[in-house]
C-alpha cells in the first residue's frame, strides 16, 4: 500500500516564499507529482519528479529524495491567486494513475 | 484542442439506485482515470482504462465499474449507491508513452440521499 503525508494547512504572506513538504511510503513508484486545486475546480498539474533533485519551473520548484521518501514544493514570490490546495501524489503504474495525499490548503495573506 | 469534459455537472440520487457518469478525454489521449474526491480530501484513485481495458484499480468495491469506448471516452457506473458515495467524481485523461501529467475534467458532484 501507499501512505502520503502533507500538512493540512499553511499560511504565508504575499511576496514571501513557502515550502510544502510531502513524505510517502510506497510499494511501487512511478514519479512524484504536485497538483494545484482551487476551491470548486479540478486539479491542475504543477510538476513531476522521477529522479532525485530539484526541478524548477518559473515561481514553482519541486524537489525529490527517493531514498528518504520525501518531496517538497517551493513557491516563490507568492501571489494572492496562489491560495489553493496543493496535492502531492505518487504515480502508481505505467499509465501514471495517481495516489494523492489529502492536500495542503495554502492561504496567502496581504 | 478540446479539454476533458464530464457530464452531468451535478446529480442527486437515492440510496440503492444506480448512476452512470460520463467523460470525454482530451483530444489525442488514450488513457482515462477516475477518482473520487470527498469534501476536504485528496482524490482517491478508482480505476484506469487504457485502450478499452482496465489498467489498474484502487481500493473500491466491485459495484464501481467502468468502460472505455473506441473513441477513448469513458463511463463510470456505480450500483447500489450508499450515502458515503456522495463526492466529486473526477475524470482525468493522459497519453501513455507521452507526457506524464494527467488532465482533469471539471468533475461531477454526486449527492446520495
Coordinates of N, CA, C and O in Angstrom, one line a residue, chain B residues 1-97:
Chain B
X1 N -7.7 22.4 -29.5 CA -7.5 21.2 -28.7 C -8.7 21.2 -27.6 O -8.8 22.2 -26.9
X2 N -9.5 20.1 -27.6 CA -10.6 20.1 -26.7 C -10.2 19.5 -25.4 O -9.5 18.4 -25.4
X3 N -10.5 20.1 -24.3 CA -10.2 19.6 -23.0 C -11.1 18.4 -22.5 O -11.9 18.0 -23.3
X4 N -10.8 18.0 -21.3 CA -11.6 16.9 -20.7 C -13.0 17.4 -20.3 O -13.1 18.5 -19.6
X5 N -14.0 16.8 -20.7 CA -15.4 17.2 -20.3 C -16.1 16.0 -19.6 O -15.8 14.8 -19.8
X6 N -17.0 16.4 -18.7 CA -17.7 15.4 -17.9 C -19.2 15.8 -17.8 O -19.5 17.0 -17.9
X7 N -20.0 14.8 -17.8 CA -21.4 15.0 -17.6 C -22.1 14.0 -16.7 O -21.6 12.8 -16.7
X8 N -23.1 14.3 -16.0 CA -23.6 15.7 -15.8 C -22.7 16.4 -14.8 O -21.8 15.9 -14.3
X9 N -23.0 17.7 -14.6 CA -22.3 18.5 -13.6 C -22.6 18.2 -12.2 O -21.8 18.1 -11.3
X10 N -23.9 18.0 -12.0 CA -24.4 17.7 -10.7 C -25.5 16.6 -10.8 O -26.2 16.5 -11.9
X11 N -25.6 15.8 -9.8 CA -26.6 14.7 -9.8 C -27.0 14.4 -8.4 O -26.2 14.3 -7.5
X12 N -28.3 14.2 -8.2 CA -28.8 13.7 -6.9 C -29.5 12.4 -7.1 O -30.4 12.2 -7.9
X13 N -29.1 11.4 -6.3 CA -29.7 10.1 -6.3 C -30.1 9.6 -4.9 O -29.6 10.2 -3.9
X14 N -30.9 8.6 -4.9 CA -31.3 8.0 -3.7 C -30.5 6.7 -3.4 O -30.1 6.0 -4.3
X15 N -30.3 6.5 -2.1 CA -29.6 5.3 -1.7 C -30.2 4.0 -2.4 O -31.4 3.9 -2.4
X16 N -29.3 3.1 -2.9 CA -29.7 1.9 -3.6 C -29.9 2.0 -5.1 O -29.9 1.0 -5.8
X17 N -29.9 3.3 -5.6 CA -30.0 3.5 -7.0 C -28.7 3.2 -7.7 O -27.7 3.0 -7.1
X18 N -28.7 3.3 -9.0 CA -27.5 3.2 -9.8 C -27.3 4.5 -10.6 O -28.2 5.2 -10.9
X19 N -26.0 4.8 -10.9 CA -25.7 6.0 -11.6 C -24.6 5.8 -12.6 O -23.7 4.9 -12.4
X20 N -24.7 6.5 -13.7 CA -23.6 6.4 -14.8 C -23.1 7.8 -15.0 O -23.9 8.8 -15.3
X21 N -21.8 8.0 -14.9 CA -21.1 9.3 -15.1 C -20.3 9.1 -16.4 O -19.7 8.1 -16.7
X22 N -20.2 10.2 -17.2 CA -19.5 10.2 -18.5 C -18.4 11.1 -18.5 O -18.4 12.2 -17.9
X23 N -17.4 10.7 -19.4 CA -16.2 11.5 -19.5 C -15.7 11.5 -20.9 O -15.6 10.4 -21.5
X24 N -15.4 12.6 -21.5 CA -14.7 12.6 -22.8 C -13.3 13.1 -22.6 O -13.1 14.2 -22.1
X25 N -12.3 12.3 -23.1 CA -10.9 12.6 -22.9 C -10.5 13.7 -23.8 O -11.1 14.0 -24.8
X26 N -9.3 14.3 -23.4 CA -8.7 15.3 -24.2 C -8.3 14.7 -25.5 O -7.9 13.6 -25.6
X27 N -8.4 15.5 -26.6 CA -8.1 15.1 -27.9 C -6.6 14.5 -28.0 O -5.7 15.1 -27.5
X28 N -6.5 13.2 -28.5 CA -5.2 12.6 -28.6 C -4.8 11.7 -27.4 O -3.8 11.0 -27.5
X29 N -5.6 11.8 -26.3 CA -5.3 11.0 -25.2 C -5.9 9.6 -25.2 O -7.1 9.5 -25.6
X30 N -5.2 8.6 -24.8 CA -5.7 7.2 -24.9 C -6.0 6.6 -23.6 O -6.4 5.4 -23.5
X31 N -5.8 7.3 -22.5 CA -6.0 6.7 -21.1 C -6.9 7.6 -20.3 O -6.8 8.8 -20.3
X32 N -7.8 7.0 -19.6 CA -8.7 7.7 -18.7 C -8.6 7.1 -17.3 O -8.7 5.9 -17.2
X33 N -8.5 8.0 -16.3 CA -8.6 7.5 -14.9 C -9.7 8.2 -14.2 O -10.1 9.4 -14.5
X34 N -10.3 7.5 -13.3 CA -11.4 8.0 -12.5 C -11.0 8.2 -11.0 O -10.3 7.3 -10.5
X35 N -11.4 9.2 -10.4 CA -11.1 9.5 -9.0 C -12.4 9.9 -8.3 O -13.2 10.6 -8.8
X36 N -12.4 9.6 -7.0 CA -13.4 10.1 -6.1 C -12.8 11.0 -5.1 O -11.8 10.7 -4.4
X37 N -13.4 12.2 -5.0 CA -12.9 13.2 -4.0 C -14.0 13.6 -3.0 O -14.9 14.3 -3.4
X38 N -13.8 13.2 -1.8 CA -14.7 13.6 -0.7 C -14.3 15.0 -0.3 O -13.2 15.4 -0.5
X39 N -15.3 15.7 0.3 CA -15.0 17.1 0.8 C -13.8 17.2 1.7 O -13.7 16.4 2.7
X40 N -12.9 18.0 1.4 CA -11.7 18.3 2.2 C -10.7 17.2 2.1 O -9.7 17.2 2.9
X41 N -10.8 16.3 1.2 CA -9.8 15.2 1.0 C -9.2 15.3 -0.4 O -9.7 16.0 -1.3
X42 N -8.1 14.6 -0.6 CA -7.5 14.4 -1.9 C -8.3 13.4 -2.7 O -9.0 12.6 -2.2
X43 N -8.1 13.5 -4.0 CA -8.8 12.5 -4.9 C -8.3 11.1 -4.6 O -7.1 10.9 -4.4
X44 N -9.2 10.1 -4.6 CA -8.8 8.7 -4.4 C -9.0 8.0 -5.7 O -10.1 8.0 -6.4
X45 N -8.0 7.2 -6.2 CA -8.0 6.5 -7.4 C -9.0 5.4 -7.4 O -8.9 4.5 -6.5
X46 N -9.9 5.4 -8.4 CA -10.9 4.3 -8.5 C -10.3 3.2 -9.5 O -10.2 2.1 -9.1
X47 N -10.2 3.6 -10.8 CA -9.6 2.7 -11.8 C -9.1 3.6 -13.0 O -9.4 4.7 -13.1
X48 N -8.4 2.9 -13.8 CA -7.8 3.5 -15.1 C -8.1 2.6 -16.2 O -8.0 1.4 -16.1
X49 N -8.4 3.2 -17.4 CA -8.6 2.4 -18.6 C -7.6 2.9 -19.7 O -7.4 4.1 -19.9
X50 N -7.1 1.9 -20.3 CA -6.1 2.2 -21.4 C -6.5 1.2 -22.6 O -6.6 0.0 -22.4
X51 N -6.8 1.8 -23.7 CA -7.2 1.1 -24.9 C -8.3 0.1 -24.6 O -8.3 -1.1 -24.9
X52 N -9.3 0.6 -23.9 CA -10.6 -0.1 -23.6 C -10.4 -1.3 -22.5 O -11.4 -2.0 -22.3
X53 N -9.2 -1.4 -21.9 CA -9.0 -2.4 -20.9 C -8.7 -1.7 -19.6 O -8.0 -0.7 -19.5
X54 N -9.1 -2.3 -18.5 CA -8.8 -1.8 -17.2 C -7.3 -2.0 -16.9 O -6.7 -3.1 -17.1
X55 N -6.6 -0.9 -16.6 CA -5.2 -0.8 -16.4 C -4.8 -0.5 -15.0 O -3.8 0.3 -14.8
X56 N -5.5 -1.0 -14.0 CA -5.2 -0.7 -12.6 C -6.5 -0.3 -11.9 O -7.4 0.3 -12.5
X57 N -6.5 -0.6 -10.6 CA -7.7 -0.4 -9.9 C -7.3 0.0 -8.4 O -6.4 -0.7 -7.9
X58 N -8.0 0.9 -7.8 CA -7.8 1.3 -6.4 C -8.6 0.4 -5.5 O -9.2 -0.6 -6.0
X59 N -8.7 0.8 -4.3 CA -9.4 0.1 -3.3 C -10.9 0.4 -3.2 O -11.4 1.0 -2.3
X60 N -11.6 0.1 -4.3 CA -13.0 0.3 -4.4 C -13.7 -1.0 -4.7 O -13.2 -1.8 -5.4
X61 N -15.0 -1.2 -4.1 CA -15.7 -2.4 -4.3 C -16.1 -2.6 -5.8 O -16.2 -1.7 -6.6
X62 N -16.5 -3.9 -6.1 CA -16.9 -4.2 -7.5 C -18.2 -3.4 -8.0 O -18.4 -3.4 -9.2
X63 N -18.9 -2.9 -7.1 CA -20.1 -2.1 -7.5 C -19.7 -0.8 -8.3 O -20.5 -0.2 -8.9
X64 N -18.4 -0.5 -8.2 CA -17.8 0.6 -9.0 C -17.3 -0.1 -10.3 O -16.3 -0.9 -10.2
X65 N -17.8 0.2 -11.4 CA -17.3 -0.4 -12.7 C -17.2 0.7 -13.8 O -17.7 1.7 -13.6
X66 N -16.5 0.3 -14.8 CA -16.3 1.3 -15.9 C -16.2 0.7 -17.2 O -16.2 -0.5 -17.4
X67 N -16.1 1.6 -18.2 CA -16.0 1.2 -19.6 C -15.2 2.3 -20.3 O -15.2 3.5 -19.9
X68 N -14.4 1.9 -21.3 CA -13.8 2.9 -22.2 C -14.2 2.5 -23.6 O -14.2 1.3 -24.0
X69 N -14.5 3.5 -24.4 CA -15.0 3.2 -25.8 C -13.9 3.4 -26.8 O -12.8 4.0 -26.4
X70 N -14.1 3.0 -28.0 CA -13.0 3.1 -29.0 C -12.6 4.6 -29.3 O -11.4 4.8 -29.7
X71 N -13.4 5.5 -29.0 CA -13.0 6.9 -29.1 C -12.3 7.5 -27.8 O -12.1 8.7 -27.7
X72 N -12.1 6.5 -26.9 CA -11.4 6.8 -25.6 C -12.2 7.5 -24.6 O -11.8 7.8 -23.5
X73 N -13.5 7.8 -24.9 CA -14.4 8.3 -23.9 C -14.6 7.2 -22.9 O -14.4 6.0 -23.1
X74 N -15.2 7.5 -21.7 CA -15.3 6.6 -20.7 C -16.6 6.8 -19.8 O -17.2 7.9 -19.8
X75 N -17.0 5.7 -19.2 CA -18.2 5.8 -18.2 C -17.7 5.2 -16.9 O -17.0 4.2 -16.9
X76 N -18.3 5.8 -15.8 CA -18.2 5.2 -14.5 C -19.6 4.8 -14.1 O -20.4 5.7 -14.1
X77 N -19.8 3.6 -13.7 CA -21.0 3.1 -13.2 C -20.9 2.8 -11.7 O -19.9 2.1 -11.3
X78 N -21.9 3.2 -10.9 CA -21.9 2.8 -9.5 C -23.3 2.2 -9.2 O -24.3 2.9 -9.4
X79 N -23.3 1.0 -8.7 CA -24.5 0.3 -8.4 C -24.8 0.4 -6.9 O -23.8 0.6 -6.1
X80 N -26.0 0.2 -6.5 CA -26.4 0.1 -5.1 C -25.8 1.3 -4.3 O -25.0 1.1 -3.3
X81 N -26.1 2.5 -4.7 CA -25.5 3.7 -4.1 C -25.7 3.7 -2.6 O -26.7 3.4 -2.1
X82 N -24.6 4.2 -1.9 CA -24.6 4.4 -0.5 C -24.4 5.9 -0.2 O -23.8 6.6 -1.0
X83 N -24.7 6.3 1.0 CA -24.6 7.7 1.4 C -23.1 8.1 1.2 O -22.9 9.3 0.8
X84 N -22.2 7.3 1.6 CA -20.8 7.6 1.5 C -20.3 7.8 0.1 O -19.1 8.2 -0.1
X85 N -21.1 7.4 -0.9 CA -20.7 7.6 -2.3 C -20.8 9.1 -2.7 O -20.4 9.5 -3.8
X86 N -21.4 9.9 -1.8 CA -21.5 11.3 -2.1 C -20.2 12.0 -2.2 O -19.4 11.9 -1.2
X87 N -19.8 12.5 -3.4 CA -18.5 13.1 -3.6 C -18.4 13.7 -4.9 O -19.4 13.7 -5.7
X88 N -17.3 14.3 -5.2 CA -16.9 14.8 -6.5 C -16.2 13.7 -7.3 O -15.2 13.2 -6.8
X89 N -16.7 13.4 -8.4 CA -16.1 12.3 -9.2 C -15.3 13.0 -10.4 O -15.9 13.7 -11.2
X90 N -14.0 12.8 -10.4 CA -13.1 13.4 -11.4 C -12.6 12.4 -12.4 O -12.3 11.3 -12.0
X91 N -12.6 12.8 -13.6 CA -12.1 12.0 -14.7 C -10.8 12.7 -15.2 O -10.8 14.0 -15.2
X92 N -9.8 12.0 -15.5 CA -8.5 12.6 -16.0 C -8.0 11.8 -17.2 O -8.1 10.5 -17.2
X93 N -7.5 12.5 -18.2 CA -7.0 11.8 -19.3 C -5.5 12.0 -19.5 O -5.0 13.0 -19.0
X94 N -4.9 11.1 -20.1 CA -3.4 11.2 -20.3 C -3.0 10.4 -21.5 O -3.9 9.7 -22.1
X95 N -1.8 10.4 -21.9 CA -1.3 9.7 -23.1 C -0.2 8.8 -22.7 O 0.9 9.3 -22.3
X96 N -0.4 7.5 -22.7 CA 0.6 6.5 -22.4 C 1.7 6.6 -23.5 O 1.4 6.6 -24.6
X97 N 3.0 6.8 -23.0 CA 4.0 7.0 -24.0 C 4.3 8.4 -24.2 O 5.3 8.8 -24.9

